[in-house]
Every structure is written in C-alpha cells, then in structure tokens.
Short mmCIF file of C-alpha atoms in Angstrom, two decimals:
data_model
loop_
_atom_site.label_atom_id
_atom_site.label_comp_id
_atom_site.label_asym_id
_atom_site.label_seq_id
_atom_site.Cartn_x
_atom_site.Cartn_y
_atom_site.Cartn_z
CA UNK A 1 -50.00 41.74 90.69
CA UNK A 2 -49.42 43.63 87.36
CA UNK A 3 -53.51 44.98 87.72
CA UNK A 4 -52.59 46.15 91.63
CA UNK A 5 -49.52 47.76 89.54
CA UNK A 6 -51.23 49.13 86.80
CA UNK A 7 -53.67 50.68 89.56
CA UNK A 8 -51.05 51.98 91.61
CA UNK A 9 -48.99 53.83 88.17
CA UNK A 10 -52.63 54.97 87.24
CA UNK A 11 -53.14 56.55 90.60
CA UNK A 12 -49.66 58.24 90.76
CA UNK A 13 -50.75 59.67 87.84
CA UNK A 14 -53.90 61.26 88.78
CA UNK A 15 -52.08 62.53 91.73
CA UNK A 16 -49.92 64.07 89.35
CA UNK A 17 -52.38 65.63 87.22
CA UNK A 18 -53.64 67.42 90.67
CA UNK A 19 -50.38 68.55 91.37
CA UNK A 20 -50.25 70.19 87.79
CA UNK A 21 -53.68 71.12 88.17
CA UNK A 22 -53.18 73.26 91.67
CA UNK A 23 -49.62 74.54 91.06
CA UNK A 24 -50.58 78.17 90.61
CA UNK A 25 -51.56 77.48 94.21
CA UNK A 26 -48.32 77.32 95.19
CA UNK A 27 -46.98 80.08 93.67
CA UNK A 28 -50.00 82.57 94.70
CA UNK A 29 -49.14 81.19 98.37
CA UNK A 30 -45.14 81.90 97.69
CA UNK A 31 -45.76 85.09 96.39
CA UNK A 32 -48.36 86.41 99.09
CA UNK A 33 -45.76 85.40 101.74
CA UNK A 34 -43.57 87.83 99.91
CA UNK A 35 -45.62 90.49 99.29
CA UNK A 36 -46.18 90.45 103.10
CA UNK A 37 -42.32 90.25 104.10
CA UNK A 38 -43.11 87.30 106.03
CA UNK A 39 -39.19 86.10 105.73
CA UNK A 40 -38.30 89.60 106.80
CA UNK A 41 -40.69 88.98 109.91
CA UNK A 42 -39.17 85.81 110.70
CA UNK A 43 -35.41 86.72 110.10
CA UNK A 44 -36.31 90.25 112.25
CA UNK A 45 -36.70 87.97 115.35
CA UNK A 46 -34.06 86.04 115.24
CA UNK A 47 -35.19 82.47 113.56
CA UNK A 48 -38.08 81.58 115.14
CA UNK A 49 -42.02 83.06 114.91
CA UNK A 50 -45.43 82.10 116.12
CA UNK A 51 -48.28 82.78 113.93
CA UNK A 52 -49.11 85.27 116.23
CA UNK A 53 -46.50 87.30 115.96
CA UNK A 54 -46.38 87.33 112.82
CA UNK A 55 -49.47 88.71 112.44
CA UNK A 56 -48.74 91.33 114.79
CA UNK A 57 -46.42 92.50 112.47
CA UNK A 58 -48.06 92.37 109.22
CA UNK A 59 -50.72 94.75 110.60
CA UNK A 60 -54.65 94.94 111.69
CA UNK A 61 -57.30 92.83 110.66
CA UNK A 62 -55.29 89.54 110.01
CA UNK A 63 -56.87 86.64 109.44
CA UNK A 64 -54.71 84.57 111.35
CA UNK A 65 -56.39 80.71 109.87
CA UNK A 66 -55.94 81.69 106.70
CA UNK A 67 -52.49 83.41 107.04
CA UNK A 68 -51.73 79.66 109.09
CA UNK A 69 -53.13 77.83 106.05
CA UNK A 70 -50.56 80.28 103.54
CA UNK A 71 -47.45 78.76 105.83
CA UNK A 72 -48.47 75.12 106.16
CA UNK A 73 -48.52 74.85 102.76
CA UNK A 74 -45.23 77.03 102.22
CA UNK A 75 -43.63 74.39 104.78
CA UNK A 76 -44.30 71.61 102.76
CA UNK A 77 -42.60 72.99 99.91
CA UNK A 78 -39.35 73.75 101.82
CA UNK A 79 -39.63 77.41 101.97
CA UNK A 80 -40.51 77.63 105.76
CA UNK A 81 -39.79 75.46 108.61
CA UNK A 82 -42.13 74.37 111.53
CA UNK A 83 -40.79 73.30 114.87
CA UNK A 84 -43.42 71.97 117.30
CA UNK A 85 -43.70 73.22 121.04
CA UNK A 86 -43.73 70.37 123.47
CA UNK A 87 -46.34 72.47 125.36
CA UNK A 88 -48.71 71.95 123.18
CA UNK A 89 -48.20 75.92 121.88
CA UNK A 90 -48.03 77.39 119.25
CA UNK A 91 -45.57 76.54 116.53
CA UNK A 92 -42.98 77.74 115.84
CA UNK A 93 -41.65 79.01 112.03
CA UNK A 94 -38.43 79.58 110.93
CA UNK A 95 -36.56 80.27 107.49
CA UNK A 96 -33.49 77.91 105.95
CA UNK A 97 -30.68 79.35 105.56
CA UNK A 98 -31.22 78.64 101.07
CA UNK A 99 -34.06 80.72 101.98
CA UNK A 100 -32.48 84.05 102.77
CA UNK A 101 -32.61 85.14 99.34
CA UNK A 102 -36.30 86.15 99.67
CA UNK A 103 -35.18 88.38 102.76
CA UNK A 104 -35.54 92.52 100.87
CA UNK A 105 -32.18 93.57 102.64
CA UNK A 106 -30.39 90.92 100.50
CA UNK A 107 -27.90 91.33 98.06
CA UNK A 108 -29.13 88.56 96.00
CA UNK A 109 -32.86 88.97 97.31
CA UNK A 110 -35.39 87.46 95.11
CA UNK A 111 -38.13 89.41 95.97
CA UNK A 112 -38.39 92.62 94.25
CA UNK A 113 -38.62 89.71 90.91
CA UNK A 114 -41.29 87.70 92.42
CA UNK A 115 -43.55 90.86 93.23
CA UNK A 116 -42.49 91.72 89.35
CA UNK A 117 -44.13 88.44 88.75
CA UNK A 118 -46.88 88.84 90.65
CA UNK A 119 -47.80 92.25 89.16
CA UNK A 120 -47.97 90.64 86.06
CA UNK A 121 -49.81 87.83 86.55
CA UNK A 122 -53.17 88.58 84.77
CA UNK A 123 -51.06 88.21 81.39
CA UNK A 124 -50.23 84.26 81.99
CA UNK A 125 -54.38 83.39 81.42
CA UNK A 126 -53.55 84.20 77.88
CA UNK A 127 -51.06 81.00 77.19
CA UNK A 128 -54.03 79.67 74.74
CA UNK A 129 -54.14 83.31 72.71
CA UNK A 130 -50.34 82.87 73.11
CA UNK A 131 -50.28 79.38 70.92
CA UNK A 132 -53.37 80.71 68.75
CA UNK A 133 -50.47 83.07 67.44
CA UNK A 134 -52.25 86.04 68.77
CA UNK A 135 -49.32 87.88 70.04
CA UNK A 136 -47.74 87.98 73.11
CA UNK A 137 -49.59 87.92 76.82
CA UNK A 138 -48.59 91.04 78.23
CA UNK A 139 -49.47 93.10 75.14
CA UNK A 140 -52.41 91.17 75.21
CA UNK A 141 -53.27 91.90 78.95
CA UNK A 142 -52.37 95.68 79.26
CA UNK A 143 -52.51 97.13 75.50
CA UNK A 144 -48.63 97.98 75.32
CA UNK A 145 -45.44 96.11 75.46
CA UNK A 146 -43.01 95.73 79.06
CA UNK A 147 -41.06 98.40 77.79
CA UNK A 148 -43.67 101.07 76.98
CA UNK A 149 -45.47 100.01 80.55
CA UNK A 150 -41.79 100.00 82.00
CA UNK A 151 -41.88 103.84 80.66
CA UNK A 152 -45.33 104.77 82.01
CA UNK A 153 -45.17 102.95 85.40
CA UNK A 154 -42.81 104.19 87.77
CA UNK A 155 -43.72 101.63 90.30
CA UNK A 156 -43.04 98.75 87.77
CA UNK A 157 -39.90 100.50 86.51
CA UNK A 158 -38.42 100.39 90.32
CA UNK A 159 -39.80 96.61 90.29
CA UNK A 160 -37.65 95.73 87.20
CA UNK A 161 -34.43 97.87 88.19
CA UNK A 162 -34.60 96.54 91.67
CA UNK A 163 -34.70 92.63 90.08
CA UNK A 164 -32.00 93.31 87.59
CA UNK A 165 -29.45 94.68 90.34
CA UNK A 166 -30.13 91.54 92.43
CA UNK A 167 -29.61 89.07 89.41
CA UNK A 168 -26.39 91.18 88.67
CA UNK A 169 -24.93 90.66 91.94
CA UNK A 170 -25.86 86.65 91.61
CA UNK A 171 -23.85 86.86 87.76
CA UNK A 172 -21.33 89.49 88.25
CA UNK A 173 -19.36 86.80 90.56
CA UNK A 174 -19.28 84.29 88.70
CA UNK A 175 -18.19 86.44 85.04
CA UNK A 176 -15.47 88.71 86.73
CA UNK A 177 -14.01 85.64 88.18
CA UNK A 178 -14.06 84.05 84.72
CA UNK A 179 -12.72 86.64 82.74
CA UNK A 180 -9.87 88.39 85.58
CA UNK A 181 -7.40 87.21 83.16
CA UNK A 182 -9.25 88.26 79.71
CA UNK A 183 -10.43 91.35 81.25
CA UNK A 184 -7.10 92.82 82.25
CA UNK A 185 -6.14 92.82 79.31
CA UNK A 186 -8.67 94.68 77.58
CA UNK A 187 -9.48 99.00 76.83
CA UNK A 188 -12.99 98.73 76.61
CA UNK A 189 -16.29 97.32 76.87
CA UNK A 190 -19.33 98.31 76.75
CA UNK A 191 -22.89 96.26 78.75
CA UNK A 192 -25.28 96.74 75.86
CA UNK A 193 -28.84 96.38 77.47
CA UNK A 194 -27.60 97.11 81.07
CA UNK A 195 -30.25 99.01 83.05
CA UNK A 196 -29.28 101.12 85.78
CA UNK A 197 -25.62 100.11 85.72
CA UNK A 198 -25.44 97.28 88.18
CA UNK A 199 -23.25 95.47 85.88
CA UNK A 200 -20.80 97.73 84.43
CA UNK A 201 -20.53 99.24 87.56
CA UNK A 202 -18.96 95.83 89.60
CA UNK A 203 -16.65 95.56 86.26
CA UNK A 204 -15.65 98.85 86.68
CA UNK A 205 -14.92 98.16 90.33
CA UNK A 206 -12.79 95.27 89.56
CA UNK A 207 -10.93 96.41 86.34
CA UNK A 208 -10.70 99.88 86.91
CA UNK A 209 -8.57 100.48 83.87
CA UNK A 210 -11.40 99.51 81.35
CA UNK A 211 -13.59 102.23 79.99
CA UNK A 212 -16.96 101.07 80.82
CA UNK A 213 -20.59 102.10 79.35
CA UNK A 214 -23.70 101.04 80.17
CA UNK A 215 -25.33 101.27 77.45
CA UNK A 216 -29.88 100.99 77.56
CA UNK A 217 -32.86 103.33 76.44
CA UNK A 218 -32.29 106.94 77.46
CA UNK A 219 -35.17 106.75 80.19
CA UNK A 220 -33.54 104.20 81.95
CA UNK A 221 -29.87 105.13 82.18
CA UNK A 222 -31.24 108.98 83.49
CA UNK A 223 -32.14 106.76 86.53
CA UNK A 224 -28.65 104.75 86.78
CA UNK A 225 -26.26 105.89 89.73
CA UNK A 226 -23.26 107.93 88.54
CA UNK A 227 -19.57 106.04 89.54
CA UNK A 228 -15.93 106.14 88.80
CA UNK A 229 -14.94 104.63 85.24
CA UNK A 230 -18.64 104.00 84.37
CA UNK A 231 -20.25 106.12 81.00
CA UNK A 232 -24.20 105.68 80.90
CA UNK A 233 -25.01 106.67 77.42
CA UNK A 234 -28.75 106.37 76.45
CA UNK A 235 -29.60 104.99 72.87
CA UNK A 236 -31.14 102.49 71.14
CA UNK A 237 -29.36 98.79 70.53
CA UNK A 238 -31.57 98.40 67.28
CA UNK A 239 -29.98 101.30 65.68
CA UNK A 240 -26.67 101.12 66.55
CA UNK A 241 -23.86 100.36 69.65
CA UNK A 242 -20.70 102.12 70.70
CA UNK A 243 -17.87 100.50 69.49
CA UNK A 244 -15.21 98.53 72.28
CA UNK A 245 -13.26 95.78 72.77
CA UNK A 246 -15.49 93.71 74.24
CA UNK A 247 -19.78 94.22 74.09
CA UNK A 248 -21.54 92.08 76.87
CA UNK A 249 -25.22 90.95 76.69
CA UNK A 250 -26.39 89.63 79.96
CA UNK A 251 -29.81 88.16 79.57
CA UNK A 252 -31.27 90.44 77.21
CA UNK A 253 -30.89 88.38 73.99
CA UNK A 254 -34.23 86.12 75.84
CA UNK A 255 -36.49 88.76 75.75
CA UNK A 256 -36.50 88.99 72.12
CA UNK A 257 -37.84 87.00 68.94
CA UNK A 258 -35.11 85.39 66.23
CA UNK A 259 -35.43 88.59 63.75
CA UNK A 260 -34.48 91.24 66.73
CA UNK A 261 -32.10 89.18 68.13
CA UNK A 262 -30.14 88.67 64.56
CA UNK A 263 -30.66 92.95 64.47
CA UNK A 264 -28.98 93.07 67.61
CA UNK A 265 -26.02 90.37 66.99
CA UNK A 266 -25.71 92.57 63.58
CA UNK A 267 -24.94 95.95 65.55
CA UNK A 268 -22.92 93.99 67.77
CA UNK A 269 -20.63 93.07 64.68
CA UNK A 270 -20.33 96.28 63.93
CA UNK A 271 -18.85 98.03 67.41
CA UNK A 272 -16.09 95.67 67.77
CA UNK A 273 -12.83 95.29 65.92
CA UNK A 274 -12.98 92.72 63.63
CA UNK A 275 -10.04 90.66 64.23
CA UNK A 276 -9.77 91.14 68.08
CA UNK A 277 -13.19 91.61 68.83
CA UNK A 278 -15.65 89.44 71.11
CA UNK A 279 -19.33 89.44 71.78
CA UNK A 280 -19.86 87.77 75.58
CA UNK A 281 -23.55 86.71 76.17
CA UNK A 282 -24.89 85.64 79.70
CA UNK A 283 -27.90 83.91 79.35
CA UNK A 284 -29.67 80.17 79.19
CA UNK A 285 -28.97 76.94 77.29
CA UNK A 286 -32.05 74.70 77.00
CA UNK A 287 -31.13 71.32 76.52
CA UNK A 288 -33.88 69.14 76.37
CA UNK A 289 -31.99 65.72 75.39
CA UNK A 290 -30.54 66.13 79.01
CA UNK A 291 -32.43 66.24 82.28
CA UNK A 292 -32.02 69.88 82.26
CA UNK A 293 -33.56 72.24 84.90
CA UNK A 294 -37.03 72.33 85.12
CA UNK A 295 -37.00 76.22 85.96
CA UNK A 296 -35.79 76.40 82.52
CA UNK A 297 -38.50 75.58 80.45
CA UNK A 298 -40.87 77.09 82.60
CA UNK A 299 -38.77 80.35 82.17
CA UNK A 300 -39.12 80.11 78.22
CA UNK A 301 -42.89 80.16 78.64
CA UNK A 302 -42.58 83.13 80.85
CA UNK A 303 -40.36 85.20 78.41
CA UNK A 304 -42.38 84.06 75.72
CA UNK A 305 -45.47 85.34 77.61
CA UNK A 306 -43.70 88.78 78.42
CA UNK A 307 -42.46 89.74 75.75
CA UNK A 308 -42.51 87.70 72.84
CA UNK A 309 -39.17 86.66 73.35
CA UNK A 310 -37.59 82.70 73.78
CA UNK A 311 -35.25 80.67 75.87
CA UNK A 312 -33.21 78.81 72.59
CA UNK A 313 -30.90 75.88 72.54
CA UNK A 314 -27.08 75.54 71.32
CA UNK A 315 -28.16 74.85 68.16
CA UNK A 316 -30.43 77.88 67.89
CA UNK A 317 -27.75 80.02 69.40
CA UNK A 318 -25.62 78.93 66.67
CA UNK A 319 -28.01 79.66 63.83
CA UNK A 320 -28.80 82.79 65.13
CA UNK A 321 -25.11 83.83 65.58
CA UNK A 322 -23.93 82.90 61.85
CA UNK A 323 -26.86 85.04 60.81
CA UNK A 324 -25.88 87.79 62.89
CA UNK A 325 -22.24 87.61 61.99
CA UNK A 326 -20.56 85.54 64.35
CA UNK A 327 -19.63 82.43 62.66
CA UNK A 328 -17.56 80.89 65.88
CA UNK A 329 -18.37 80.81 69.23
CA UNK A 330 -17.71 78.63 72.12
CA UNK A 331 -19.74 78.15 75.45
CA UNK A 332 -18.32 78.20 79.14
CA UNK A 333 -20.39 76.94 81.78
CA UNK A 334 -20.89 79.14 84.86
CA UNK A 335 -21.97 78.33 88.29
CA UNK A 336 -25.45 79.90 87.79
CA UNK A 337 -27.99 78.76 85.87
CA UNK A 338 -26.90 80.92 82.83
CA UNK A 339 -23.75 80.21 80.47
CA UNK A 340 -21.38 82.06 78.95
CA UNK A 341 -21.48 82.22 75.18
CA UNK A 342 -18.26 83.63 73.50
CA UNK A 343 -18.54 84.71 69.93
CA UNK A 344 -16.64 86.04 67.77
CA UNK A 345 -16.70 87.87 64.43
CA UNK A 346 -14.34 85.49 62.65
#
C-alpha cells in the first residue's frame, strides 16, 4: 500500500510539473482568443456559436482545426462553454456569464490589458537576466523603460490608457462607496499618477464639491478628456505634487522599486496638511503566511519584469511608509483584489 501511494503522490507530481511546464500554453491560447474577439463573436449571436461561424467572422483563410484546438483547450479552463448537438453537429460554444469581462464593449473589459500583455511578452524570457540582477525585462527586451516606449508608441499608449480606465471602473466602486462619508467632507484631492482621468473623473462625478486633479506626466494628461470639477495638470510626482486634502495613489506605488517609492511617499508628505492630511493608496497586500491569491504572486513577477517595480507585504508597506513620512497607517479591505492603505503624516 504505502509503495502504490508513494507511486500515485510521485505521479501527481509529474503531472504537476507538466502543468507548470505547458502553462504559457494556456495563456498564448487565452490571449489569441482575445486578440481575435472570439467572446465578442460569441456574445454578437446571442450565446451560442459553431466553429464555423466563428470563423466566418474572424475573416479568410481560417484554419478552422487549429482555431477548434484554441477553444477545446479554452473550455477546459472555464473560459468557454461547449454544448453538444444531439445530431451529431457541430458544437456548440458559448461564454459564462464571469466571462463577460473579456467582451471590448465592457465597462470592466479585460481585454485591452491582456493584449497589453501580450504585446509585451518577448520581455518575460528574461526572468533568469531578471534574478542575475541584470535589470529589469522590458528594458532588457526593447532598450527603454514602459514609460519612454509608452511615449514613443502610440498604439501601446492607447493599450495602457484603455486598461487603466477599465481597472478604474472595477476600483472606483468599491473606494467611493468606502469613503461617501470621508469624502464629503473634504476641499480637495488630488489622483497623483492618474492617467487619462478615469479616476478623478468618477470622484468628481460623485462629490462634485471637491476640487479634483489628475495629476501624471504632461504627455499623458494632454490626452485625458476634459469634465466638470476635474484639473489635469501635467508634472512630474518625483519632483513635487500639488498640495490637497487628500492625495490618492491607485496602483502606481507597484510599479516602482523601494528608493522611488520612499521619493514619492516623501512628496506626498509634503502636499498635504500636516495635521489633517491623508495619503489613500489602492493597491496589493501579499501575504504569504495565508493562502493568499495565487494571481498575486504571479502579478509581483510581472511588475517586477515591467518595470522594476514589486508587489510588497504589510510589513514592507510599513517600512516604506515610516521612511517616507507616514509613521501610522491603517489598512481597509476592499472587495477587489486591492486594499486600501490609509496613512497619515502623524
């Protein structure tokens, strides 16, 4: 018995290392199906799709096995469904409802940041360069950082603004509804780091007695939309930051290593009043001592890969904080994958 067990736990494993082995499979598969609009095929008539017609709509010269190969796979991971004619036809696919979020006419679509991934890929073969200490994989890859390629490439610039409007819309939600109470109370605030505006702009909608700025590198406000109680002022968060009530840093803080990030906090502490003042950041808690999402830590490696930057843990928040001039802070949980970190300057 324990040798059949020991056989069994040493086959599980091998499967296991296959699974590892192959992922990037899976994610090539994923991403092609995007790239193609396939959800947008199958949600444009009405549920349910043959392979043929999908085809159809993706264009000329399909190869219809291969594109049939792409969505039994994607099945088996959950993405598609596949119902089974009882004429012996062709089946049929369809796309869960949790699946809508790939579909480009959504809100909260997903898919202008998995083509950002996929444009990118070529930098994750550098992960060994990456641990050699040999700089980040992007620089690596394409000769200049994501924000000087974010400059040159208008087609990558669109990719990036597109993908932080549709993580806005899945935040913004969840932070207005946590601070209503905290925000009507409040002058002024400024999104430090905000893009195009997507941010400040549903703040502005729902508290329009705040003065709100957006606040990012000239070249990217010129692009943001103008509205009602919304400043976008161009300018550099290394050299300094308007001053306001409150300053708001929603996932920006990843992107960078420990000494920017202290930089940053440091500018921060000195825009906002110092006995009234709050810094709110939105971003990710890793906590490895629980069973914490997997997405997590596989999101650390990315932003590590991008841009240099890290996914940190309570304790590293807290370090980097004190250094930066907040000695208190507290953290609220949100119903997103990303917290709420409250700190303040005394």
């Amino acid at each position: 018995m324990g040798s059949t067990e020991g056989e069994a736990k040493s086959q599980g494993k091998v499967a296991e290392i296959g699974q590892c082995m192959f992922a990037f499979i899976d994610s090539m598969a994923f991403m092609c199906a995007v790239e193609l609009r396939i959800p947008d095929i199958i949600h444009s008539h009405s549920g349910l799709v043959t392979v043929s017609q999908i085809a159809s709509s993706i264009g000329n010269s399909v190869n219809i096995s291969f594109l049939e190969k792409v969505l039994r796979l994607l099945v088996r991971r959950g993405i598609f469904t596949e119902h089974h004619q009882s004429d012996a036809g062709e089946s049929l696919y369809g796309l869960p409802d949790a699946c809508k979020c790939l579909l480009w006419e959504s809100e909260q679509s997903s898919a202008p940041m998995i083509l950002l991934l996929k444009s990118t890929m070529s930098s994750f073969n550098n992960f060994t360069q990456c641990v050699k200490g040999a700089g980040n994989g992007f620089k690596n890859t394409y000769g200049c950082s994501v924000w000087e390629y974010n400059e040159q490439n208008v087609e990558f610039a669109s990719l990036v603004n597109k993908s932080q409007k549709s993580h806005c819309n899945v935040v913004s939600e969840a932070v207005i509804s946590e601070y209503k109470e905290e925000f009507n109370n409040i002058k002024s605030l400024v999104d430090v780091g905000g893009g195009i505006g997507a941010m400040a702009t549903q703040i502005a909608k729902s508290f329009p007695h705040i003065e709100v700025i957006n606040y990012d590198l000239p070249h990217v406000v010129k692009m943001a939309q103008p509205h009602d109680g919304v400043s976008h002022l161009g300018g550099d968060m290394f050299d300094s930051i308007p001053n306001a009530d409150v300053l708001l840093l929603k996932g920006v803080v990843t992107d960078w290593d420990d000494e920017a990030v202290i930089k940053i906090f440091k500018n921060c502490r000195k825009a906002i009043p110092e006995k009234t003042g709050k810094l709110i950041i939105i971003d990710n808690i890793l906590r490895p001592e629980e069973n914490s999402n997997h997405v997590q830590f596989q999101i650390d490696l990315a932003v590590h890969v991008a841009f240099g930057g890290n996914q940190r843990t309570e304790l590293e928040w807290k370090k980097l904080l004190e250094k930066g001039g907040f000695p208190s802070y507290k953290i609220i949980k949100l119903p997103t994958m990303q917290s709420a970190i409250e700190a303040y300057p005394y």
